Amino acid sequence: MQLNKLYTALFHCFLLIGLVQFGCQDKPEEKDADPQIDSALVANTIKTLSDDSFEGRMPFTPGGKKAISYLETTFKEIGLSPGNGDSYLQEVPMVEITSMPDEKMKISGKNGNFELTYLDEYVAGTERPVEEINIENSELVFAGFGIVAPEYNWNDYEGLDVKGKTVIVLVNDPGFGMGDTTFFKGNTMTYYGRWTYKYEEAARQGAEGVLIVHDTRPASYPWAVVRNGFSGAQLHLIAPEGTYKCGFQGWIGLEQAMELTKAAGIESFMAEAKKEDFKPIPMGMSVSFKMKNKLQKNSSNNVVGMLPGTDKKDEYIIYSAHWDHLGIGAPVDGDSIMNGAVDNASGTGALVGIAKAFKDLPNPASRSIVFIALTAEEQGLLGSAYYAENPIFPPKQTVANINMDAMNHLGRMKDFTIIGYGQSELEDVAEEFAKKQGRYIVPDEHPGAGYFFRSDHFNFAKIGIPALYGKGGLDHIEKGKEWGEAQYQEHRAKNYHRPSDEFTMDVWDNSGIMEDTQLLFEVGLKIANDGSYPKWKEGSEFKAIREGE
Ligand SMILES: [Zn+2]
């Protein structure tokens, strides 16, 4: 791949020229007495972490280890104290399972015989740490959305003994596309709509296997994301002894699902699944295939640094951003390194920039500020899940989490988006500083994508810590909203979780990242000094956890 390397190197040269230009144009008139974020430090961190030499920052790999030591060194250089006793590292023990399923998944029975091709038509893996999984004639059942939600009086598994069987379930939840915001929050995805939930519920029910039907619109990402994200090495936290996991879990393509359900005599499986009286439908077919698994127990690290507070040093504000990405995948146009520049070298760059800004304050903040670069987000928010199960700082004394993931790389925006708008009072603080920048707040423009459940702040929220996840929106300061939306869609379709998510993308403009980083710094700085305890808002599913009701 010499040619490709040369190509990348050329782009880096152009980029450097670009950066110098941005640096010069970076609103010099606003450089007043306010503490500022070091834009060169942020840009350099993003550029470094997303360089090919980090090989896509997959935990355990040399590239992943390189990212950990780079961040540890950076935290030290900035002057942060170790965040975990006398160490900058929190060990996160995991098992890496590389499943190699048969080329063909065989489905057969009285309603027909089918073969699905691995990667093109199905993907499958397992969380069982065993070397071989042999699925033999596991009966297929269509289980709607695969949801058990007592608060909506909804149970897709009702009356079904699913032991030894394989369920086919739909992505998202029944509220999607129904035009009723009180029914599963309408188009806003609930946690029930997430693939993680589908796997968890199928395991709780004791299913042998679970296959989610991919559909680009309700899933909010194309098949390529499934193909890249759910094949190859997968990481899991080591589950406590006796925890049941499905024999296999995976996805099938929409067309294949249509064929199978049609053969099973299910007229329109989407419509069927949305019926309030939906009952699981046995499909008259069973699935067989084998999977060889390569197992490797290993551990990765969250990198934790802190700046002790003064008079309220036992109260904490945690900034977080995941450092990991997807490593090396199938080549696309000759490039196989998933550089993850937007996702999430950008957030890690912001984390480093904010840490430096706090360190450079003439007077340290009253509360302690913690900076965590988290591992294994891409594999199911594992670094933050581990932190939430093994918190270093008491959750009750943790005032807020401010998370940064996939910052806005398209330049300055007039709007600032709050993901999961309406959750906590942290939003009001964010609004105050957005206004100061002459910007306005918008709720997530794509609530159907379920982003509130798709980054690490969710695991902080799950243990009650008020969490803020916000970033520049789509209303570009010069090019407007339509342009922003078009760019967003293009990025989702072409670069998200693909080798082309690179710092060398010609649309990359660091000025939006800088503005958002400044905003998030100011939000944390205010809370660090004003003694307030921002609360979850009325109606938030996390309020009761925080307030111990
Ligand atoms: Zn990602």
XYZ file of C-alpha atoms and ligand atoms in Angstrom:
550
model
C 0.000 0.000 0.000
C 2.901 2.334 -0.733
C 0.832 4.386 -3.095
C -1.807 4.916 -0.520
C 0.733 6.017 2.068
C 2.147 8.567 -0.331
C -1.339 9.844 -1.009
C -1.975 10.239 2.721
C 1.361 11.963 3.222
C 0.527 14.453 0.503
C -2.737 15.222 2.166
C -1.001 15.787 5.479
C 1.132 18.446 3.810
C -1.957 20.228 2.483
C -3.517 19.903 5.862
C -0.626 21.551 7.659
C -0.907 24.505 5.310
C -4.621 24.570 6.060
C -4.040 24.504 9.798
C -1.679 27.443 9.707
C -4.336 29.375 7.819
C -7.052 28.494 10.293
C -4.753 29.499 13.115
C -4.345 32.976 11.623
C -8.050 33.491 11.039
C -9.065 32.254 14.484
C -11.096 35.296 15.655
C -8.175 37.278 17.066
C -10.496 40.058 18.220
C -12.063 37.713 20.779
C -8.811 36.702 22.426
C -9.470 38.665 25.590
C -8.705 37.930 29.219
C -10.875 34.791 29.153
C -9.003 31.549 29.557
C -8.556 30.089 26.094
C -8.168 26.626 24.744
C -4.820 25.919 23.116
C -5.911 25.274 19.529
C -2.553 23.903 18.402
C -2.610 21.354 21.240
C -6.134 20.213 20.327
C -5.362 19.959 16.596
C -2.090 18.165 17.220
C -3.742 15.630 19.541
C -6.415 14.875 16.934
C -3.855 14.628 14.156
C -1.548 12.384 16.179
C -4.188 9.956 17.466
C -5.759 9.574 14.024
C -2.433 9.016 12.305
C -2.000 5.693 10.483
C 0.748 4.755 12.957
C -1.948 4.332 15.672
C -3.603 1.715 13.442
C -7.131 2.781 14.312
C -6.630 2.557 18.118
C -8.239 -0.816 18.743
C -7.762 -1.798 22.407
C -5.026 -4.505 22.952
C -3.357 -3.836 19.603
C -0.004 -2.062 19.383
C -1.906 0.977 18.092
C -4.263 0.868 21.076
C -1.356 0.605 23.504
C 0.361 3.447 21.748
C -2.734 5.605 22.268
C -2.778 4.803 25.993
C 0.845 5.711 26.517
C 0.511 8.807 24.357
C -2.368 10.008 26.524
C -0.616 9.109 29.757
C 2.407 11.120 28.636
C 0.202 14.011 27.518
C -1.627 14.104 30.878
C 1.754 14.143 32.666
C 3.123 16.873 30.416
C 0.082 19.041 31.013
C 0.666 18.629 34.729
C -2.374 16.573 35.731
C -2.084 14.401 38.835
C -2.609 10.651 38.495
C -6.366 9.990 38.706
C -6.316 6.449 40.078
C -4.228 6.437 43.243
C -0.686 6.929 42.050
C -1.496 5.712 38.553
C -2.896 7.358 35.455
C -4.422 4.051 34.394
C -7.564 2.203 35.356
C -7.325 -1.389 34.217
C -10.373 -2.680 32.330
C -10.282 -6.504 32.085
C -11.988 -7.807 28.973
C -12.176 -10.821 26.781
C -11.633 -10.448 23.086
C -13.640 -12.918 21.059
C -12.956 -13.248 17.356
C -15.779 -15.296 15.896
C -15.311 -16.999 12.567
C -18.769 -18.136 11.483
C -19.429 -20.490 8.571
C -19.480 -18.865 5.157
C -23.139 -19.893 4.948
C -25.824 -19.758 7.615
C -28.315 -22.482 6.719
C -31.995 -21.951 7.320
C -34.353 -24.780 6.509
C -37.730 -26.238 7.355
C -41.217 -26.787 6.089
C -41.380 -23.186 4.884
C -38.289 -23.315 2.707
C -34.515 -23.560 2.547
C -32.183 -20.580 2.527
C -28.501 -19.831 2.763
C -27.224 -16.511 4.035
C -23.702 -15.411 3.141
C -21.439 -14.187 5.932
C -20.744 -10.430 5.867
C -22.975 -9.714 2.874
C -26.195 -11.075 4.320
C -25.500 -11.855 7.941
C -23.009 -11.205 10.727
C -22.773 -13.145 13.975
C -20.647 -13.318 17.077
C -20.923 -14.472 20.660
C -20.195 -13.287 24.182
C -19.720 -16.865 25.403
C -16.005 -17.376 26.017
C -15.876 -20.817 24.321
C -13.846 -21.992 21.346
C -16.680 -23.362 19.300
C -20.387 -22.707 18.991
C -22.453 -25.239 17.128
C -25.999 -24.181 16.337
C -28.036 -27.153 15.182
C -31.600 -26.661 14.071
C -32.418 -23.842 16.423
C -36.068 -23.011 15.796
C -36.645 -19.535 14.349
C -39.237 -17.257 15.925
C -40.157 -13.748 14.818
C -40.279 -11.793 18.087
C -41.265 -8.340 16.805
C -39.031 -5.683 18.306
C -37.731 -8.055 20.991
C -38.849 -5.631 23.704
C -40.202 -6.140 27.209
C -41.274 -2.688 28.466
C -43.717 -2.812 31.376
C -44.207 0.984 31.390
C -45.635 0.788 27.864
C -47.429 -2.461 28.646
C -45.398 -4.114 25.903
C -44.002 -7.672 25.826
C -42.788 -9.132 22.537
C -41.793 -12.368 24.265
C -45.199 -12.968 25.818
C -46.088 -16.654 26.028
C -42.890 -17.712 24.311
C -40.526 -20.301 25.756
C -37.488 -19.203 23.832
C -34.952 -21.682 25.264
C -32.917 -23.254 22.470
C -34.596 -21.006 19.910
C -33.399 -18.116 17.807
C -35.361 -14.887 17.658
C -35.462 -12.517 14.713
C -36.151 -8.994 15.949
C -36.455 -5.523 14.449
C -34.145 -2.638 15.184
C -35.555 0.457 16.968
C -38.898 0.414 18.841
C -42.601 0.420 17.919
C -42.882 4.195 18.399
C -40.695 4.926 15.360
C -42.702 6.379 12.487
C -46.003 6.275 14.383
C -46.369 10.023 14.913
C -47.188 9.699 18.618
C -44.505 11.096 20.920
C -45.972 9.442 24.014
C -45.733 5.957 22.545
C -42.094 4.883 23.111
C -41.213 8.604 22.691
C -42.257 8.523 19.017
C -39.317 8.937 16.647
C -36.952 9.559 19.545
C -35.220 6.257 20.068
C -35.569 4.775 23.526
C -33.009 2.422 25.005
C -35.366 -0.402 23.911
C -34.485 0.455 20.337
C -30.759 -0.100 20.708
C -29.010 -3.252 19.537
C -27.344 -3.603 22.931
C -30.766 -3.826 24.526
C -31.957 -6.448 21.995
C -28.978 -8.668 22.845
C -29.422 -8.126 26.598
C -33.141 -8.944 26.502
C -32.691 -12.051 24.324
C -30.137 -13.305 26.856
C -32.457 -12.496 29.791
C -35.142 -14.556 28.032
C -32.677 -17.422 27.573
C -32.675 -17.480 23.752
C -30.053 -19.561 21.948
C -29.607 -16.898 19.309
C -30.756 -13.441 18.282
C -30.675 -11.818 14.837
C -31.539 -8.162 14.419
C -33.018 -7.147 11.075
C -30.988 -4.291 9.672
C -32.909 -1.383 8.173
C -31.010 1.801 7.405
C -33.645 4.352 8.417
C -34.679 3.091 11.847
C -31.128 1.878 12.578
C -29.769 5.250 11.391
C -26.707 3.627 9.833
C -26.110 1.558 6.684
C -25.248 -2.155 6.474
C -21.558 -1.263 6.095
C -21.554 -0.125 9.733
C -22.993 -3.464 10.834
C -20.579 -5.367 8.618
C -17.519 -3.499 9.936
C -18.635 -3.141 13.508
C -19.903 -6.642 14.237
C -17.337 -8.779 12.443
C -13.799 -9.553 13.509
C -12.517 -9.181 17.046
C -15.163 -8.061 19.548
C -14.483 -6.998 23.093
C -16.587 -7.692 26.131
C -16.222 -7.035 29.847
C -15.632 -10.331 31.630
C -19.089 -11.255 32.910
C -19.460 -12.485 36.487
C -19.652 -16.297 36.843
C -23.073 -17.737 35.964
C -24.234 -14.896 33.697
C -26.226 -16.274 30.730
C -25.266 -15.084 27.268
C -26.856 -16.127 23.956
C -24.998 -18.744 21.894
C -24.858 -16.221 19.112
C -25.983 -12.689 18.413
C -25.955 -10.939 15.098
C -27.713 -9.160 12.282
C -29.346 -10.086 8.971
C -30.017 -7.897 5.967
C -33.466 -6.425 5.347
C -33.950 -8.282 2.055
C -33.094 -11.592 3.662
C -35.509 -10.904 6.509
C -38.230 -10.093 3.988
C -37.630 -13.367 2.145
C -37.639 -15.409 5.333
C -40.757 -13.851 6.819
C -42.546 -14.065 3.494
C -41.753 -17.778 3.326
C -43.071 -18.099 6.874
C -46.355 -16.572 5.741
C -45.957 -13.309 7.631
C -47.587 -10.717 5.408
C -45.787 -7.565 6.531
C -43.503 -8.238 9.449
C -42.967 -4.529 10.176
C -46.682 -3.846 10.472
C -47.171 -7.060 12.430
C -44.543 -6.082 14.995
C -46.229 -2.735 15.670
C -49.577 -4.285 16.542
C -50.470 -3.810 20.171
C -51.554 -7.428 20.463
C -48.418 -8.750 18.775
C -47.478 -12.309 19.756
C -44.228 -14.036 18.768
C -44.608 -15.989 15.512
C -42.870 -19.378 15.025
C -41.487 -19.363 11.478
C -41.512 -23.069 10.664
C -37.791 -23.026 9.949
C -34.636 -23.526 11.919
C -31.124 -22.201 11.711
C -27.850 -24.146 11.657
C -24.261 -22.995 11.474
C -20.955 -23.237 13.295
C -18.676 -20.617 14.681
C -15.049 -21.007 15.683
C -13.930 -18.498 18.265
C -10.488 -17.234 19.054
C -10.357 -16.106 22.666
C -8.009 -13.748 24.291
C -8.366 -12.416 27.785
C -6.660 -9.137 28.011
C -7.017 -5.783 29.586
C -7.006 -2.266 28.311
C -7.007 1.009 30.165
C -9.003 4.073 30.882
C -6.483 6.901 31.201
C -7.344 9.079 34.199
C -5.830 12.374 35.231
C -7.070 14.985 37.661
C -6.589 18.429 39.073
C -7.416 18.482 42.790
C -9.813 21.202 43.856
C -9.275 23.655 46.669
C -12.025 23.940 49.298
C -14.365 21.363 47.662
C -11.778 18.844 46.570
C -14.004 15.860 47.496
C -16.517 16.890 44.857
C -15.790 16.025 41.263
C -16.541 16.985 37.712
C -15.637 14.320 35.192
C -14.788 15.146 31.602
C -14.738 12.069 29.376
C -13.972 11.090 25.796
C -13.238 7.667 24.365
C -9.792 7.233 22.842
C -10.449 3.915 21.094
C -11.718 3.206 17.602
C -12.199 0.194 15.337
C -8.632 -0.737 14.390
C -7.950 -2.286 11.015
C -10.882 -3.506 8.949
C -11.698 -4.648 5.460
C -9.997 -2.369 2.925
C -12.094 0.314 1.231
C -10.374 1.793 -1.836
C -7.118 0.296 -0.629
C -7.279 1.796 2.862
C -7.959 -0.501 5.803
C -7.036 1.689 8.789
C -10.050 3.073 10.591
C -8.408 6.286 11.710
C -11.414 7.544 13.668
C -10.436 11.192 13.416
C -13.927 12.513 14.091
C -14.787 9.398 16.113
C -13.163 10.077 18.519
C -9.729 11.580 18.185
C -11.686 14.860 18.052
C -13.258 14.421 21.507
C -9.968 13.227 22.961
C -8.277 16.328 21.540
C -10.935 18.470 23.219
C -10.407 16.579 26.499
C -6.694 17.336 26.406
C -7.388 20.977 25.498
C -9.784 21.397 28.416
C -7.354 19.724 30.835
C -4.650 22.185 29.808
C -7.046 25.143 30.163
C -7.946 24.089 33.730
C -4.281 23.576 34.580
C -3.453 27.049 33.262
C -6.071 28.799 35.408
C -4.460 31.408 37.670
C -6.535 29.994 40.544
C -7.398 26.291 40.668
C -11.101 25.444 40.732
C -12.895 24.811 43.999
C -13.975 21.301 42.973
C -11.680 18.599 41.631
C -11.665 18.122 37.873
C -11.193 14.623 36.492
C -10.265 13.787 32.904
C -10.918 10.259 31.662
C -9.927 9.022 28.228
C -12.059 5.901 28.048
C -11.326 2.617 26.320
C -13.534 0.289 24.274
C -16.463 2.633 23.600
C -16.879 1.257 20.102
C -17.341 -2.250 21.458
C -20.348 -1.309 23.571
C -19.260 1.525 25.887
C -17.104 -0.925 27.851
C -14.572 1.455 29.407
C -17.318 3.648 30.842
C -19.390 0.586 31.843
C -16.397 -0.667 33.789
C -15.892 2.746 35.369
C -19.592 2.868 36.334
C -19.284 -0.566 37.983
C -15.973 0.367 39.619
C -16.066 4.135 40.116
C -12.834 5.741 41.337
C -14.692 8.801 42.636
C -17.931 8.376 44.614
C -20.879 8.855 42.207
C -22.853 10.841 44.819
C -19.965 13.318 45.031
C -19.582 13.440 41.279
C -21.413 16.604 40.347
C -21.435 16.181 36.580
C -20.117 14.296 33.613
C -19.325 16.203 30.442
C -18.733 13.849 27.544
C -17.250 14.543 24.150
C -17.678 12.179 21.250
C -17.399 12.852 17.537
C -17.073 16.626 17.655
C -18.245 18.841 14.825
C -15.438 18.898 12.247
C -17.278 21.128 9.764
C -16.431 24.536 11.199
C -18.254 27.035 13.388
C -21.980 26.539 13.859
C -24.607 29.013 15.019
C -26.286 26.260 16.999
C -25.186 23.937 19.766
C -26.918 20.581 19.914
C -27.808 18.892 23.177
C -28.185 15.157 22.719
C -31.137 13.851 24.726
C -32.416 17.406 25.303
C -34.584 17.814 28.391
C -32.549 15.515 30.636
C -30.659 17.707 33.092
C -29.998 21.238 34.350
C -26.521 21.030 32.822
C -28.271 22.015 29.608
C -29.200 25.364 31.109
C -25.562 26.052 31.939
C -24.587 25.044 28.387
C -27.226 27.417 27.045
C -25.812 30.301 29.075
C -22.377 29.868 27.496
C -23.745 29.140 24.035
C -25.521 32.508 24.227
C -22.287 34.139 25.281
C -20.836 32.842 21.995
C -23.854 34.260 20.153
C -25.249 30.786 19.540
C -28.530 29.033 20.188
C -29.344 25.637 21.664
C -31.153 22.946 19.703
C -32.324 19.518 20.748
C -30.773 16.606 18.878
C -31.789 16.929 15.216
C -31.689 13.176 14.848
C -33.359 11.843 18.009
C -34.252 8.689 16.079
C -30.609 7.646 16.084
C -30.672 7.196 19.873
C -27.421 9.057 20.414
C -28.179 9.539 24.094
C -27.534 5.807 24.504
C -24.616 5.680 22.140
C -21.809 7.280 23.985
C -20.132 7.007 27.345
C -22.129 9.644 29.238
C -24.963 7.065 29.201
C -23.049 4.857 31.654
C -22.502 7.839 33.980
C -26.227 8.620 33.696
C -27.072 4.989 34.504
C -25.469 5.458 37.946
C -27.262 8.766 38.439
C -24.519 11.262 37.552
C -26.021 14.180 35.582
C -24.402 13.992 32.171
C -24.079 16.450 29.332
C -23.430 15.422 25.760
C -23.488 18.345 23.377
C -21.727 19.566 20.274
C -21.940 22.005 17.412
C -25.122 21.579 15.401
C -25.726 21.891 11.665
C -26.368 25.617 11.205
C -23.047 26.623 9.684
C -22.044 30.196 10.375
C -21.485 30.974 6.665
C -22.943 28.100 4.685
C -26.179 27.644 6.596
C -28.276 24.760 7.756
C -28.966 22.966 4.514
C -25.283 22.666 3.851
C -24.695 21.413 7.395
C -27.405 18.792 7.112
C -26.117 17.646 3.712
C -22.582 17.368 5.086
C -23.845 15.431 8.090
C -25.701 12.956 5.871
C -22.706 12.590 3.614
C -20.409 11.910 6.562
C -22.823 9.327 7.993
C -23.084 7.539 4.667
C -19.466 7.692 3.525
C -17.080 8.118 6.435
C -18.695 7.105 9.715
C -16.940 3.970 11.003
C -15.001 3.644 7.784
C -11.343 4.081 6.893
C -12.164 7.476 5.375
C -12.895 9.113 8.763
C -9.599 10.975 8.571
C -8.177 14.291 9.696
C -7.240 14.806 6.033
C -10.887 15.069 4.886
C -11.103 18.246 2.793
C -14.147 19.491 4.732
C -12.257 19.407 8.046
C -12.331 22.801 9.770
C -11.118 22.817 13.352
C -12.728 26.133 14.300
C -16.027 24.523 15.344
C -14.245 22.035 17.573
C -12.388 24.907 19.223
C -15.532 26.892 19.875
C -17.329 23.872 21.360
C -14.312 22.972 23.464
C -14.270 26.501 24.878
C -17.990 26.235 25.662
C -17.662 22.898 27.452
C -14.658 24.187 29.379
C -16.692 27.171 30.587
C -19.625 24.957 31.593
C -17.339 22.815 33.755
C -15.506 25.841 35.122
C -18.715 27.466 36.293
C -19.944 24.316 38.052
C -16.497 23.725 39.470
C -16.707 27.016 41.341
C -20.354 27.818 42.062
C -21.116 24.975 44.465
C -24.314 23.988 42.642
C -25.531 20.429 42.175
C -27.244 20.352 38.763
C -30.230 18.019 38.858
C -31.906 15.673 36.439
C -35.059 17.271 35.130
C -38.591 16.069 35.767
C -39.380 13.117 33.512
C -35.773 11.961 33.195
C -35.391 8.208 33.668
C -32.219 8.932 35.706
C -33.744 11.283 38.296
C -34.871 8.521 40.636
C -31.430 6.892 40.563
C -29.739 10.150 41.555
C -32.191 11.131 44.228
C -32.437 7.633 45.686
C -36.216 7.476 45.444
Zn -17.956 5.276 16.905
